[in-house]
Tab-separated table of C-alpha atoms in Angstrom:
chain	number	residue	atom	x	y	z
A	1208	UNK	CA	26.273	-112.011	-102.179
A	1209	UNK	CA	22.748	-113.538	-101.895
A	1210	UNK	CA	20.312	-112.292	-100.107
A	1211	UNK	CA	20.003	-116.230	-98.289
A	1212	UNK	CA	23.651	-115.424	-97.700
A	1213	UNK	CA	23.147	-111.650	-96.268
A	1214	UNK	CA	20.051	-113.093	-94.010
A	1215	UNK	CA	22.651	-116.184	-92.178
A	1216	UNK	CA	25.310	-113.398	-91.633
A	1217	UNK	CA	22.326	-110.807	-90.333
A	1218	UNK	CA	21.487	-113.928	-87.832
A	1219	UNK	CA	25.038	-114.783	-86.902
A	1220	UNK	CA	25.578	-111.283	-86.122
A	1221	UNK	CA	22.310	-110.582	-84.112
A	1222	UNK	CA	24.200	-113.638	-81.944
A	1223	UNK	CA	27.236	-111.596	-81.718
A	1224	UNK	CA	25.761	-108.177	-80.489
A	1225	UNK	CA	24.147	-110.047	-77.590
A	1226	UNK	CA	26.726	-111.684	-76.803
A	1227	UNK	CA	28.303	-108.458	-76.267
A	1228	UNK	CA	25.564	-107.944	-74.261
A	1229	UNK	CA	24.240	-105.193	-76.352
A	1230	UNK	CA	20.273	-104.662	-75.813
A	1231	UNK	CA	18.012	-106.963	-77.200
A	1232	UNK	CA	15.578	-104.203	-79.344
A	1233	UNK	CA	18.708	-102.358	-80.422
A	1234	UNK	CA	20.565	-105.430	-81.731
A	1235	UNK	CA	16.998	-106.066	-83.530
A	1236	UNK	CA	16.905	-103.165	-84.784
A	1237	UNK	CA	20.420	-102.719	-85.993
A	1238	UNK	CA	20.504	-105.939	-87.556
A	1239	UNK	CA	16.975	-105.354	-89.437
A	1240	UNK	CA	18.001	-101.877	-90.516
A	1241	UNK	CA	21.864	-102.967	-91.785
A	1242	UNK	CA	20.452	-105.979	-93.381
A	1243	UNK	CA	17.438	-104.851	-95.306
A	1244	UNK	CA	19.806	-102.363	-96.523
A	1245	UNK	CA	21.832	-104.968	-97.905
A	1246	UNK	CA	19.224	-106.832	-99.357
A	1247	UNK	CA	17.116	-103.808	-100.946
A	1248	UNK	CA	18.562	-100.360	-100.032
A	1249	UNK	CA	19.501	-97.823	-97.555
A	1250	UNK	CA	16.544	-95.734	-99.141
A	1251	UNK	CA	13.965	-98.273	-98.079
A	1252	UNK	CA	15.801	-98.627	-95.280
A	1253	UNK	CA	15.439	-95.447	-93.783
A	1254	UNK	CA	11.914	-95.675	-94.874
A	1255	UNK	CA	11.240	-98.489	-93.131
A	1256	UNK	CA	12.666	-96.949	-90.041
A	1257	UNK	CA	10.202	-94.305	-89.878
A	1258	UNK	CA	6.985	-96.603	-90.607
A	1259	UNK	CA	7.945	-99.394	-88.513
A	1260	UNK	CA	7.501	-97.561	-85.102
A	1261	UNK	CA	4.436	-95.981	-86.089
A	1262	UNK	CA	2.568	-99.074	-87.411
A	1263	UNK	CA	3.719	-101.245	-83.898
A	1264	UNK	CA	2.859	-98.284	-81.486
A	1265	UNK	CA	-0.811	-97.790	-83.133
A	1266	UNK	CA	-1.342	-101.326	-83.422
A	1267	UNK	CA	-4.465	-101.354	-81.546
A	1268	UNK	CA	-4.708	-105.443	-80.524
A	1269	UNK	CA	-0.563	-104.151	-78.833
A	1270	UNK	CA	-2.797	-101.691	-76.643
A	1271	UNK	CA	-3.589	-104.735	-74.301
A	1272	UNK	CA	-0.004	-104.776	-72.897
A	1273	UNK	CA	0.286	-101.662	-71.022
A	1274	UNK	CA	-3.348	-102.224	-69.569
A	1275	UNK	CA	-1.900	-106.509	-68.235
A	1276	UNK	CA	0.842	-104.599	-67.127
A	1277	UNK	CA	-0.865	-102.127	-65.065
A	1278	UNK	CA	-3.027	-104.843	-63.642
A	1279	UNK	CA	-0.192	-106.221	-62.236
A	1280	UNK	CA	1.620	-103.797	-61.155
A	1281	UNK	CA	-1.828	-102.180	-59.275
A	1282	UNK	CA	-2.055	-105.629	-57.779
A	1283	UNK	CA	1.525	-105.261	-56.419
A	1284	UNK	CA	1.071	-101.789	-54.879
A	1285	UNK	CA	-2.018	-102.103	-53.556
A	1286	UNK	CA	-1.243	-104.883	-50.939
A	1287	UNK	CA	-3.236	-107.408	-52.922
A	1288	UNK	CA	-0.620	-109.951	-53.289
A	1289	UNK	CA	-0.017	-109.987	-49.317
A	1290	UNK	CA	-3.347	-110.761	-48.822
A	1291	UNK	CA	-3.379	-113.792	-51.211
A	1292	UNK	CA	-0.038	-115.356	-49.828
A	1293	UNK	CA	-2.008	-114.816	-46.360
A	1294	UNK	CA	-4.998	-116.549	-47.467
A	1295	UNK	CA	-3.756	-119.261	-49.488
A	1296	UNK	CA	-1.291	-119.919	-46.609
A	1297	UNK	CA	-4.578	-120.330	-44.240
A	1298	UNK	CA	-6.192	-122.994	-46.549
A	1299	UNK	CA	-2.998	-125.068	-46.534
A	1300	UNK	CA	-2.649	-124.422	-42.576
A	1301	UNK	CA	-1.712	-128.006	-41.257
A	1302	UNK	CA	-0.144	-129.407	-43.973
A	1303	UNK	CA	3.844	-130.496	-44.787
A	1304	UNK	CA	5.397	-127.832	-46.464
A	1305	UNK	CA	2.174	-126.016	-46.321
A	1306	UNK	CA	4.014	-122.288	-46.803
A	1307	UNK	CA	5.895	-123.423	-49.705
A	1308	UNK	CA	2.603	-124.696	-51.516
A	1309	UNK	CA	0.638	-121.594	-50.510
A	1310	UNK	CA	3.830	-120.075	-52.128
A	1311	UNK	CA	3.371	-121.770	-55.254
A	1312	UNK	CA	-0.595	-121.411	-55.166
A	1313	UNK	CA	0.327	-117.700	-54.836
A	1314	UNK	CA	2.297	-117.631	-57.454
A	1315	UNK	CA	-0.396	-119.379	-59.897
A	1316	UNK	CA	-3.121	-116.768	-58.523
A	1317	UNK	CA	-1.047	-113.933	-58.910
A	1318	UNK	CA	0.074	-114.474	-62.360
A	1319	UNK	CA	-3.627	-114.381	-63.491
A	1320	UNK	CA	-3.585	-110.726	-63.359
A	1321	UNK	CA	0.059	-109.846	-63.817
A	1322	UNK	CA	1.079	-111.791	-67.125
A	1323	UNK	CA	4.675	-111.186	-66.232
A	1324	UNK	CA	7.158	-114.219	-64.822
A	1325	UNK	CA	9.602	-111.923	-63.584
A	1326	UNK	CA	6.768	-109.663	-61.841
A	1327	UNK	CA	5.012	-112.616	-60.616
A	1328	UNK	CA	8.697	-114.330	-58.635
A	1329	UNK	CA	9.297	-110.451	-57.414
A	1330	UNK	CA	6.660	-109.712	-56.071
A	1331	UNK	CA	5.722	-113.061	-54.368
A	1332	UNK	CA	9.095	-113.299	-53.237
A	1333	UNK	CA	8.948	-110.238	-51.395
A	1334	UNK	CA	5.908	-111.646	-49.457
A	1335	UNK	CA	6.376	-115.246	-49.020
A	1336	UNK	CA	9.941	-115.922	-48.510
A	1337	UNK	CA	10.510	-113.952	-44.931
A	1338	UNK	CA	7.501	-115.226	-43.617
A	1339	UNK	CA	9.019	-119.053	-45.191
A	1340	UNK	CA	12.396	-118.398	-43.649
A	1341	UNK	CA	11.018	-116.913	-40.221
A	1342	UNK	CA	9.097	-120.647	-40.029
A	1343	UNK	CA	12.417	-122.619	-40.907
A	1344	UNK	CA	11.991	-123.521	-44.296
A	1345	UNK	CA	15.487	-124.969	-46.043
A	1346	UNK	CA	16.163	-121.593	-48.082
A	1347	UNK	CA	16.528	-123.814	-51.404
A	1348	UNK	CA	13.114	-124.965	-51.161
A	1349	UNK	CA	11.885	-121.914	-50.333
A	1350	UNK	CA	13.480	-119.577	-53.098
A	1351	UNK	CA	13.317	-122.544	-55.434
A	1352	UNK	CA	9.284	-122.714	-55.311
A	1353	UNK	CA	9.170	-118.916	-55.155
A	1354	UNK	CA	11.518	-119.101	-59.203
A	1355	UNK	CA	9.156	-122.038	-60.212
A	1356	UNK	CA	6.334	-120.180	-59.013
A	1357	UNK	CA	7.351	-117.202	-60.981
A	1358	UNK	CA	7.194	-118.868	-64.041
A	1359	UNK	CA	3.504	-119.657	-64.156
A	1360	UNK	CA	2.941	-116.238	-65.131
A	1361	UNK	CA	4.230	-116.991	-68.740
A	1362	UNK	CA	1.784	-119.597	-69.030
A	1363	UNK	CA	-2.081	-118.790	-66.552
A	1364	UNK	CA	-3.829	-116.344	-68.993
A	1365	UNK	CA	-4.146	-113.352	-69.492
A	1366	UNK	CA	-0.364	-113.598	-70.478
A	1367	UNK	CA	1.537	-111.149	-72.055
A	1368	UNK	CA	3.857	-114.132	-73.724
A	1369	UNK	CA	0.878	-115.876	-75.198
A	1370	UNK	CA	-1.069	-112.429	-76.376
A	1371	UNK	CA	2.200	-111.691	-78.123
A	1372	UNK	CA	2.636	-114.976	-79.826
A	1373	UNK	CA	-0.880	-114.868	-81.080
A	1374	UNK	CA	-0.408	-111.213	-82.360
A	1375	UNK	CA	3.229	-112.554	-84.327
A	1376	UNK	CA	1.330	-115.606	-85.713
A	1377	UNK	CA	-2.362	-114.068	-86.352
A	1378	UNK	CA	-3.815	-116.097	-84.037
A	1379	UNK	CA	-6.853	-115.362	-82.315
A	1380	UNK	CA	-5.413	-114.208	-78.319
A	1381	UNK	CA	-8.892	-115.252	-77.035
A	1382	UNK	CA	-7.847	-119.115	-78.629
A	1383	UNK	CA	-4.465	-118.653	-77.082
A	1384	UNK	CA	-5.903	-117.604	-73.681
A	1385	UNK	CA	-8.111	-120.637	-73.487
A	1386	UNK	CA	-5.951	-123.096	-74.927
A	1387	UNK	CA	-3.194	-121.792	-72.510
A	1388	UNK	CA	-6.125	-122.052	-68.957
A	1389	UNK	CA	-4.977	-126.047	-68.179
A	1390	UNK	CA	-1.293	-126.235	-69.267
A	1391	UNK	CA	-1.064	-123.791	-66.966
A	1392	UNK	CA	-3.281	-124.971	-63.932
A	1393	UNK	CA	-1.099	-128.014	-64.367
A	1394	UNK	CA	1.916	-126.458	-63.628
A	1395	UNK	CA	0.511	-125.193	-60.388
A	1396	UNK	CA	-0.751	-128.499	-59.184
A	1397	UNK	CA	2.748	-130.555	-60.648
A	1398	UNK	CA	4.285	-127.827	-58.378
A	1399	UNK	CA	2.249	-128.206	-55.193
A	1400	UNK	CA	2.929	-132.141	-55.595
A	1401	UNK	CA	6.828	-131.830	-56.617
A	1402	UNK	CA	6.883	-129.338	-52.827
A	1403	UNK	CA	4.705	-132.914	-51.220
A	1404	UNK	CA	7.628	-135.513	-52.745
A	1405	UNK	CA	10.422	-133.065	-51.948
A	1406	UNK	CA	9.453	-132.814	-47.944
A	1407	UNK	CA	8.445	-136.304	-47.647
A	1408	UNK	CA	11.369	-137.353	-49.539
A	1409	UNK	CA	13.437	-135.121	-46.586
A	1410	UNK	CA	11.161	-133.768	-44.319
A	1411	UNK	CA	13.797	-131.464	-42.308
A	1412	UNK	CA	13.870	-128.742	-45.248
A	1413	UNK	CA	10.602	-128.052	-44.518
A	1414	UNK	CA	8.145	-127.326	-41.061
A	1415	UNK	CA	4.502	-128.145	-40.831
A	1416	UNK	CA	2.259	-124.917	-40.825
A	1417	UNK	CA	0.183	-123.729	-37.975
A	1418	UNK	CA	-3.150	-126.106	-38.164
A	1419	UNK	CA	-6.176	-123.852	-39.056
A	1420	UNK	CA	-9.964	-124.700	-38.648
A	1421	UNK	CA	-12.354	-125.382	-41.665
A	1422	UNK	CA	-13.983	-122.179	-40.604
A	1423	UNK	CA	-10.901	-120.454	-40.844
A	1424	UNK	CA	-9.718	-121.475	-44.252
A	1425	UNK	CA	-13.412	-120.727	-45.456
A	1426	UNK	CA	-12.757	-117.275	-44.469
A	1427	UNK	CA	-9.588	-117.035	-46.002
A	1428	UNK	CA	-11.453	-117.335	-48.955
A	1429	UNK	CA	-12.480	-113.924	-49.017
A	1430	UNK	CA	-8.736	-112.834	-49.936
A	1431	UNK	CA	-8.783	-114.840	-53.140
A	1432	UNK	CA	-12.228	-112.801	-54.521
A	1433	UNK	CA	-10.295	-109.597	-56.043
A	1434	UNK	CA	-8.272	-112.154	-58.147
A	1435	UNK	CA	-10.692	-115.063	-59.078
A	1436	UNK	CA	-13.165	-112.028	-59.759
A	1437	UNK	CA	-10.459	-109.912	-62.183
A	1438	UNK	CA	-9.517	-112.926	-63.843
A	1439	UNK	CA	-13.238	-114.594	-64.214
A	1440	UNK	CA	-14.877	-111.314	-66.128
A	1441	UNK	CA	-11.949	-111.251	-68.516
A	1442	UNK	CA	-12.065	-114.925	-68.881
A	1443	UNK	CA	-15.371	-115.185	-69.242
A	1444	UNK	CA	-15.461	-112.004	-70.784
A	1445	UNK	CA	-13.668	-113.469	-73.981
A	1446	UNK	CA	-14.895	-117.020	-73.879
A	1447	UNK	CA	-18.567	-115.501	-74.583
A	1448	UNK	CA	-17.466	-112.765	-76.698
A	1449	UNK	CA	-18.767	-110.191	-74.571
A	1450	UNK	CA	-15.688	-107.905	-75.704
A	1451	UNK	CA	-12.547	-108.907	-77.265
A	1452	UNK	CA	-8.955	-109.837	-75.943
A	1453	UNK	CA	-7.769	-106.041	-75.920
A	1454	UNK	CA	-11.089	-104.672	-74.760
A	1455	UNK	CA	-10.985	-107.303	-71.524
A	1456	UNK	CA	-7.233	-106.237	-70.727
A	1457	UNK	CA	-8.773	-102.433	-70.518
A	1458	UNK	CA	-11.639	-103.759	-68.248
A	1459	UNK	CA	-9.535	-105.477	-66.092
A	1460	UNK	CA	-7.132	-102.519	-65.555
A	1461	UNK	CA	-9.988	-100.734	-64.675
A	1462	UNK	CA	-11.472	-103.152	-62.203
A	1463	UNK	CA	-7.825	-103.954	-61.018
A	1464	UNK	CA	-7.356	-99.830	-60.895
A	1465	UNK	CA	-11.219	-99.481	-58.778
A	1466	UNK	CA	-10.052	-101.888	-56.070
A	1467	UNK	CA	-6.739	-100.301	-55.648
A	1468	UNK	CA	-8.238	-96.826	-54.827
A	1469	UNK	CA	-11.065	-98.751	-52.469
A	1470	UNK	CA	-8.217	-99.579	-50.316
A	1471	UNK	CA	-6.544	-96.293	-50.560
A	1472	UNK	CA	-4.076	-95.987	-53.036
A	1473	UNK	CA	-3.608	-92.303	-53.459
A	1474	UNK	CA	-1.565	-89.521	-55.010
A	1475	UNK	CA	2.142	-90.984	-54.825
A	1476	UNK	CA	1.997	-94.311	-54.662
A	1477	UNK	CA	-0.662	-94.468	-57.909
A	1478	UNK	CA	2.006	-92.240	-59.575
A	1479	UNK	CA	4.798	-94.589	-58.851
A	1480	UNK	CA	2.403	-97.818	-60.305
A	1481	UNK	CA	1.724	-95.555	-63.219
A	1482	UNK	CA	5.091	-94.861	-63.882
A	1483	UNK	CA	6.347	-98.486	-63.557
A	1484	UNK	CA	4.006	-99.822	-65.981
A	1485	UNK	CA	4.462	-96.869	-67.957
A	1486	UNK	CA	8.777	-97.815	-68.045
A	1487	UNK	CA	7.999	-101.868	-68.250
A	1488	UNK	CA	5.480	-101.031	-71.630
A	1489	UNK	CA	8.623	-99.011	-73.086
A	1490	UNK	CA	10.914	-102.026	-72.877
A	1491	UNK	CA	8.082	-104.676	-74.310
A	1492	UNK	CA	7.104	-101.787	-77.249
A	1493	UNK	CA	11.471	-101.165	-78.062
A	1494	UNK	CA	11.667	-105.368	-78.444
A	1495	UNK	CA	8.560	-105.517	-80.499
A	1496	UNK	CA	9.605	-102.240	-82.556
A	1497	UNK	CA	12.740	-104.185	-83.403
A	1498	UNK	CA	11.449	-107.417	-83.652
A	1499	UNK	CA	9.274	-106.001	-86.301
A	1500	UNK	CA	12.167	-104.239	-88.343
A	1501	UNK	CA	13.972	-107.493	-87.678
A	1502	UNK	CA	10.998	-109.640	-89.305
A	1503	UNK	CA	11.123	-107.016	-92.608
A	1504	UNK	CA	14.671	-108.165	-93.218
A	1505	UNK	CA	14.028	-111.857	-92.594
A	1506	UNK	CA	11.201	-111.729	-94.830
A	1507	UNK	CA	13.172	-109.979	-97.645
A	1508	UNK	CA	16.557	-111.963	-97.392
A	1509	UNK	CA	14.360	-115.373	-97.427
A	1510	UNK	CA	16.492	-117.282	-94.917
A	1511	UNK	CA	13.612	-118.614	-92.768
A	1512	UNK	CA	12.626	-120.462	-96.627
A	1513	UNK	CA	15.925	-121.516	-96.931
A	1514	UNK	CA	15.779	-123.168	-93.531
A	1515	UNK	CA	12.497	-124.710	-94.068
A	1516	UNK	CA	13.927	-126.023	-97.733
A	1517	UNK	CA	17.334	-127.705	-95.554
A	1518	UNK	CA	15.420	-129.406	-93.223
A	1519	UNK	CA	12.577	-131.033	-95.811
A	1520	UNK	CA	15.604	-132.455	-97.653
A	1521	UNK	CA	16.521	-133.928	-94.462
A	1522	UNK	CA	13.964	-135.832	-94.492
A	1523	UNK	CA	13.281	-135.366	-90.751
A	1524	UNK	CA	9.567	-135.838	-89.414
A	1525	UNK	CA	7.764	-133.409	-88.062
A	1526	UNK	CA	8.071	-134.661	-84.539
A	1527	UNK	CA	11.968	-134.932	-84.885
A	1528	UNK	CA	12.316	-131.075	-86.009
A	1529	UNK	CA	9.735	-130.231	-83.606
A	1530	UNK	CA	11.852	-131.535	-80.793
A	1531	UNK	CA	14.717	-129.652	-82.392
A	1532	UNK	CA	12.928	-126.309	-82.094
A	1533	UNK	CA	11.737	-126.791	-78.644
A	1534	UNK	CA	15.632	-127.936	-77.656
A	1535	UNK	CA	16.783	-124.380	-79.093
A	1536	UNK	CA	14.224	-122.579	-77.291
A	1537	UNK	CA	15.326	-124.244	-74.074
A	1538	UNK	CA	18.515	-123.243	-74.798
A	1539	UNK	CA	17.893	-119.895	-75.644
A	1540	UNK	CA	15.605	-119.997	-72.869
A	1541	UNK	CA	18.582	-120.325	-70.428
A	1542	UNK	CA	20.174	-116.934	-71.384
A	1543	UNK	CA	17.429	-114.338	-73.021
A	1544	UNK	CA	14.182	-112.917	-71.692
A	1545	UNK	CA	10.815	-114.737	-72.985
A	1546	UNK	CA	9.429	-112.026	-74.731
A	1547	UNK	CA	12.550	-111.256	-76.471
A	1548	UNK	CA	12.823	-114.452	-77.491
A	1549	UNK	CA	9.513	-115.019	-79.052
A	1550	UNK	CA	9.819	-111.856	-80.947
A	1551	UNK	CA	13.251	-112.872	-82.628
A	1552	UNK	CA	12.432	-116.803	-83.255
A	1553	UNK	CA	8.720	-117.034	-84.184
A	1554	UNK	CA	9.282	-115.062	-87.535
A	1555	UNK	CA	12.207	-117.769	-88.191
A	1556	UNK	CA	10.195	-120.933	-87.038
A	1557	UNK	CA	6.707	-120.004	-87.740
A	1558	UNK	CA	6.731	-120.660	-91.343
A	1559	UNK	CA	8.625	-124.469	-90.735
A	1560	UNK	CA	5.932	-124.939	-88.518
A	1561	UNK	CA	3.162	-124.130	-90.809
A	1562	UNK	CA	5.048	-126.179	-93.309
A	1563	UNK	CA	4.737	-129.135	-91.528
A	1564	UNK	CA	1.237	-128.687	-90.691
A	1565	UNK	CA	1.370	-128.168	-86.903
A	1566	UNK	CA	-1.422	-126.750	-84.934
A	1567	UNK	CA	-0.011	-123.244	-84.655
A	1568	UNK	CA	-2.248	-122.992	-81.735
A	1569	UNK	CA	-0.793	-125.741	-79.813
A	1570	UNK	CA	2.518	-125.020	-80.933
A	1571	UNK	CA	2.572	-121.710	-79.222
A	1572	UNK	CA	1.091	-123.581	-76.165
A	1573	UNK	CA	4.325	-125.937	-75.969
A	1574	UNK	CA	6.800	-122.899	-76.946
A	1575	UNK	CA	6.058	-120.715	-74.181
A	1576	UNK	CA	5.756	-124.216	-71.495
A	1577	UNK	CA	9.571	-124.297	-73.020
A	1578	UNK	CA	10.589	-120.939	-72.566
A	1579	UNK	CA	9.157	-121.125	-68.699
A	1580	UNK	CA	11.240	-123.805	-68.246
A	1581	UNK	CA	14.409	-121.948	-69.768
A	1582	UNK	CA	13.365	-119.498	-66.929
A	1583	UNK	CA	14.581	-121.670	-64.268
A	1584	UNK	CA	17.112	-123.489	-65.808
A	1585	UNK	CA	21.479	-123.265	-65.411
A	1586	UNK	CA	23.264	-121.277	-65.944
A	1587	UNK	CA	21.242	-118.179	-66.121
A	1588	UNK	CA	17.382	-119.086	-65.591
A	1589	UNK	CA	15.695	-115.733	-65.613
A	1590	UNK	CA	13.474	-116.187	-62.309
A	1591	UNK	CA	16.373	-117.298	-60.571
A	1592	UNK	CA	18.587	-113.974	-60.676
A	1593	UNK	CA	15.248	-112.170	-60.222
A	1594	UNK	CA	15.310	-114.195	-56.843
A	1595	UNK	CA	18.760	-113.596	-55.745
A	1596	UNK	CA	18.210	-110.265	-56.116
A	1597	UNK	CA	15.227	-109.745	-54.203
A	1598	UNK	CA	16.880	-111.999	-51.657
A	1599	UNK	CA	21.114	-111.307	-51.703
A	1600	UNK	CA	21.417	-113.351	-48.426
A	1601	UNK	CA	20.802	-116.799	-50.396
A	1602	UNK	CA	23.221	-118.356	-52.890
A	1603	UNK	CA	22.723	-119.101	-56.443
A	1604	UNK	CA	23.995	-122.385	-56.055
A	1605	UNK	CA	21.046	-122.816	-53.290
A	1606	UNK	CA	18.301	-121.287	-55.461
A	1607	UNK	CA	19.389	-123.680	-58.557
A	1608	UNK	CA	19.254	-127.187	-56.026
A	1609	UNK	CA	16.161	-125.836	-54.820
A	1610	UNK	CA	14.704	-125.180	-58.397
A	1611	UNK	CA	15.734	-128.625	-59.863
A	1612	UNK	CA	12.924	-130.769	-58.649
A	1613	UNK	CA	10.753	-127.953	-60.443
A	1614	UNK	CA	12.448	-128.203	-63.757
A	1615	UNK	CA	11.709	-132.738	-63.875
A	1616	UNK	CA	7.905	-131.698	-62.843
A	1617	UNK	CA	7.875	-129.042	-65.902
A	1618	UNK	CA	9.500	-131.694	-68.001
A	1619	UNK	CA	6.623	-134.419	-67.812
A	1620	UNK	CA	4.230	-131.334	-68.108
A	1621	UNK	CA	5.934	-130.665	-71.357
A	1622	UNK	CA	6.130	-134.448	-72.208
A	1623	UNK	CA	2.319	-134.536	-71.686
A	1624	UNK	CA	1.324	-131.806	-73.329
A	1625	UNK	CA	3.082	-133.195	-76.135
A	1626	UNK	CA	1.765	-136.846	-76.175
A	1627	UNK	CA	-1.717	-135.592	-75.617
A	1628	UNK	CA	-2.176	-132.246	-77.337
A	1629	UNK	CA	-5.783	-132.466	-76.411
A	1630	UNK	CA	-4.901	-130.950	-73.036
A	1631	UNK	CA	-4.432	-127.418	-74.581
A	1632	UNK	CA	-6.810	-127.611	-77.869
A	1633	UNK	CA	-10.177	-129.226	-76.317
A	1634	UNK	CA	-11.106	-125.692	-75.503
A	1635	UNK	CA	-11.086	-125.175	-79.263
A	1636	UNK	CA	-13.404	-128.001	-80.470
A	1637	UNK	CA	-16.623	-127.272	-81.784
């Protein structure tokens, strides 16, 4: 059997054990072991098994994952997202649907320190949709901008999504964190203005918020500092080259980590936010662990060249199979986690792509914008479970008629960004 041959049955399989609904690292890893096996031998097999692990976990640019997750996760504990919802819902006091934007804006805010979709809908959700529902909010609209929301995490840097890519592809993550800054501030403003059509459009799902003074919302300001000020001195951090990608993730954990003990996180409760990030990291290092025994046996059995041959004898352009990638990430999008699914696809895909000459920049750019959107999207959507179960009461049928406004406004930002790839790569011009 050839090793082409051994590589399409290694895929087909991976399908299988997932289907099965066996973990996504193990099915990695299983697959990469079994099938580089095949193709070389159980000797280097085993070999491989026992340098793998040590080369991802001492992989010093992975050491900025734990530290984005502990931001977050220190954000969450410390009360910090509560006082954002409560500040951005002041500044859009007054307006239509005001709680559901602030909900959104929250979301967007948020996201810049945690990196994490499904942290970013949980923990927002927690906060926003009682106070939402208590104001008589249509509980589709509500829970639906609370998934969208959730999904700007993948996207607003620092992201754990786009630092992963960028590590995959040997990208530069400070290129990828720039590149990423206004796809992502689009999708919170195409939000805010899909939650403005929606209640004009029917203006009983949604209640106009208490009216606050321009004094008022100034204040409310104050509530957005610990954010804008975590996410500026790692921004800016980069951008200047004042310390790199990894080193910024470790300064803003430590910021992140200052504020929560100024306002008293102690003893058990620091524990438990050490221990969560400390369980989330595990997961993220077991996918990447297999995703990198996975990409030994890809690389060895060829496939991914055997792929790229197929479709330059179809004679397809480069748009055309770009749309086809993006269509099976959207698909895959609808039933896998995002990280999992960049770690399993980008070692297949990456080489078309460089192939065909695409900025691998903006290619990761429109990936991930199509991976969000699987997060939303029938019949699984990520966010959406997250949502229903952080809020039982609602029904998934609600949460998906709520989300689908979401999903058109995430298709023109996709459409955009693809028509006018200057919107991600102007950063990058000299």
């Amino acid at each position: 059997m050839s090793s082409e041959m051994i590589g399409a049955l290694g895929l087909g399989l991976l399908l299988v054990l997932m289907v099965l609904r066996v973990p996504v690292a193990l099915c990695m890893l299983i697959v990469g072991v079994g099938g580089f096996a095949q193709v070389i031998s159980w000797g280097a097999a085993l070999s491989m098994v026992k340098s793998v692990p040590v080369e991802v976990l001492s992989n010093y640019s992975f050491s900025a994952i734990p530290m984005f997750i502990l931001m977050g996760v220190l954000a969450a504990h410390s009360g910090m997202a509560g006082k954002l919802f409560n500040s951005v819902r002041v500044i859009c006091g007054g307006w239509k649907g005001g709680l559901a934007i602030a909900a959104v804006g929250s979301c967007g805010i948020f996201s810049a320190i945690s990196g994490s979709s499904l942290a970013t809908a949980s923990t927002m959700t927690r906060v926003a949709l009682p106070e939402m529902e208590r104001h008589g909010y249509n509980r589709g609209l509500a829970t639906g901008a609370l998934a969208a929301g959730g999904t700007l995490g993948i996207m607003i840097p620092p992201s754990i999504a786009l630092l992963i890519y960028a590590i995959l592809t040997e990208q530069s993550v400070g290129d990828m964190f720039m590149a990423g800054l206004i796809p992502g501030l689009m999708g919170l403003l195409f939000y805010a203005l899909t939650v403005t059509v929606v209640v004009h459009l029917r203006p009983s799902l949604a209640a106009s918020g208490e009216r606050t003074s321009w004094l008022e919302k100034f204040a409310s300001l104050a509530g957005l500092l610990p954010f804008f000020g975590v996410f500026l001195v790692i921004i800016l951090g980069i951008y200047f080259g004042l310390f790199t990608p990894t080193e910024g993730a470790s300064v803003g954990a430590f910021v992140t980590l200052l504020y929560a003990l100024l306002k008293g996180l102690r003893g058990r409760e620091l524990w438990a936010a050490v221990q969560e990030t400390l369980a989330l990291s595990t997961v993220v290092f077991f996918m990447l662990v297999g995703a990198d025994t996975l990409g030994y046996f890809i690389s060895v059995s060829r496939i991914s060249f055997s792929i790229s041959d197929f479709i330059f004898g179809l004679s397809l352009s480069p748009v055309v199979v770009l749309l086809c990638i993006l269509l099976l990430y959207f698909v895959l999008g609808m039933f896998m986690d995002s990280i999992a699914m960049l770690v399993i696809t980008v070692p297949v895909v990456y080489p078309i792509i460089q192939a065909l000459g695409i900025d691998p920049i903006w290619f990761g750019i429109v990936t991930v914008l199509t991976v969000e959107l699987g997060l939303i999207t029938p019949p699984v959507g990520m966010n959406v479970f997250v949502i229903k179960a952080m809020a039982p009461h609602v029904g998934l049928g609600e949460i998906f008629r709520g989300v689908a406004p979401f999903i058109v406004s995430d298709f023109v930002r996709l459409a955009l960004l693809i028509i006018f790839p200057a919107l991600s790569l102007f950063w990058l011009t000299p």
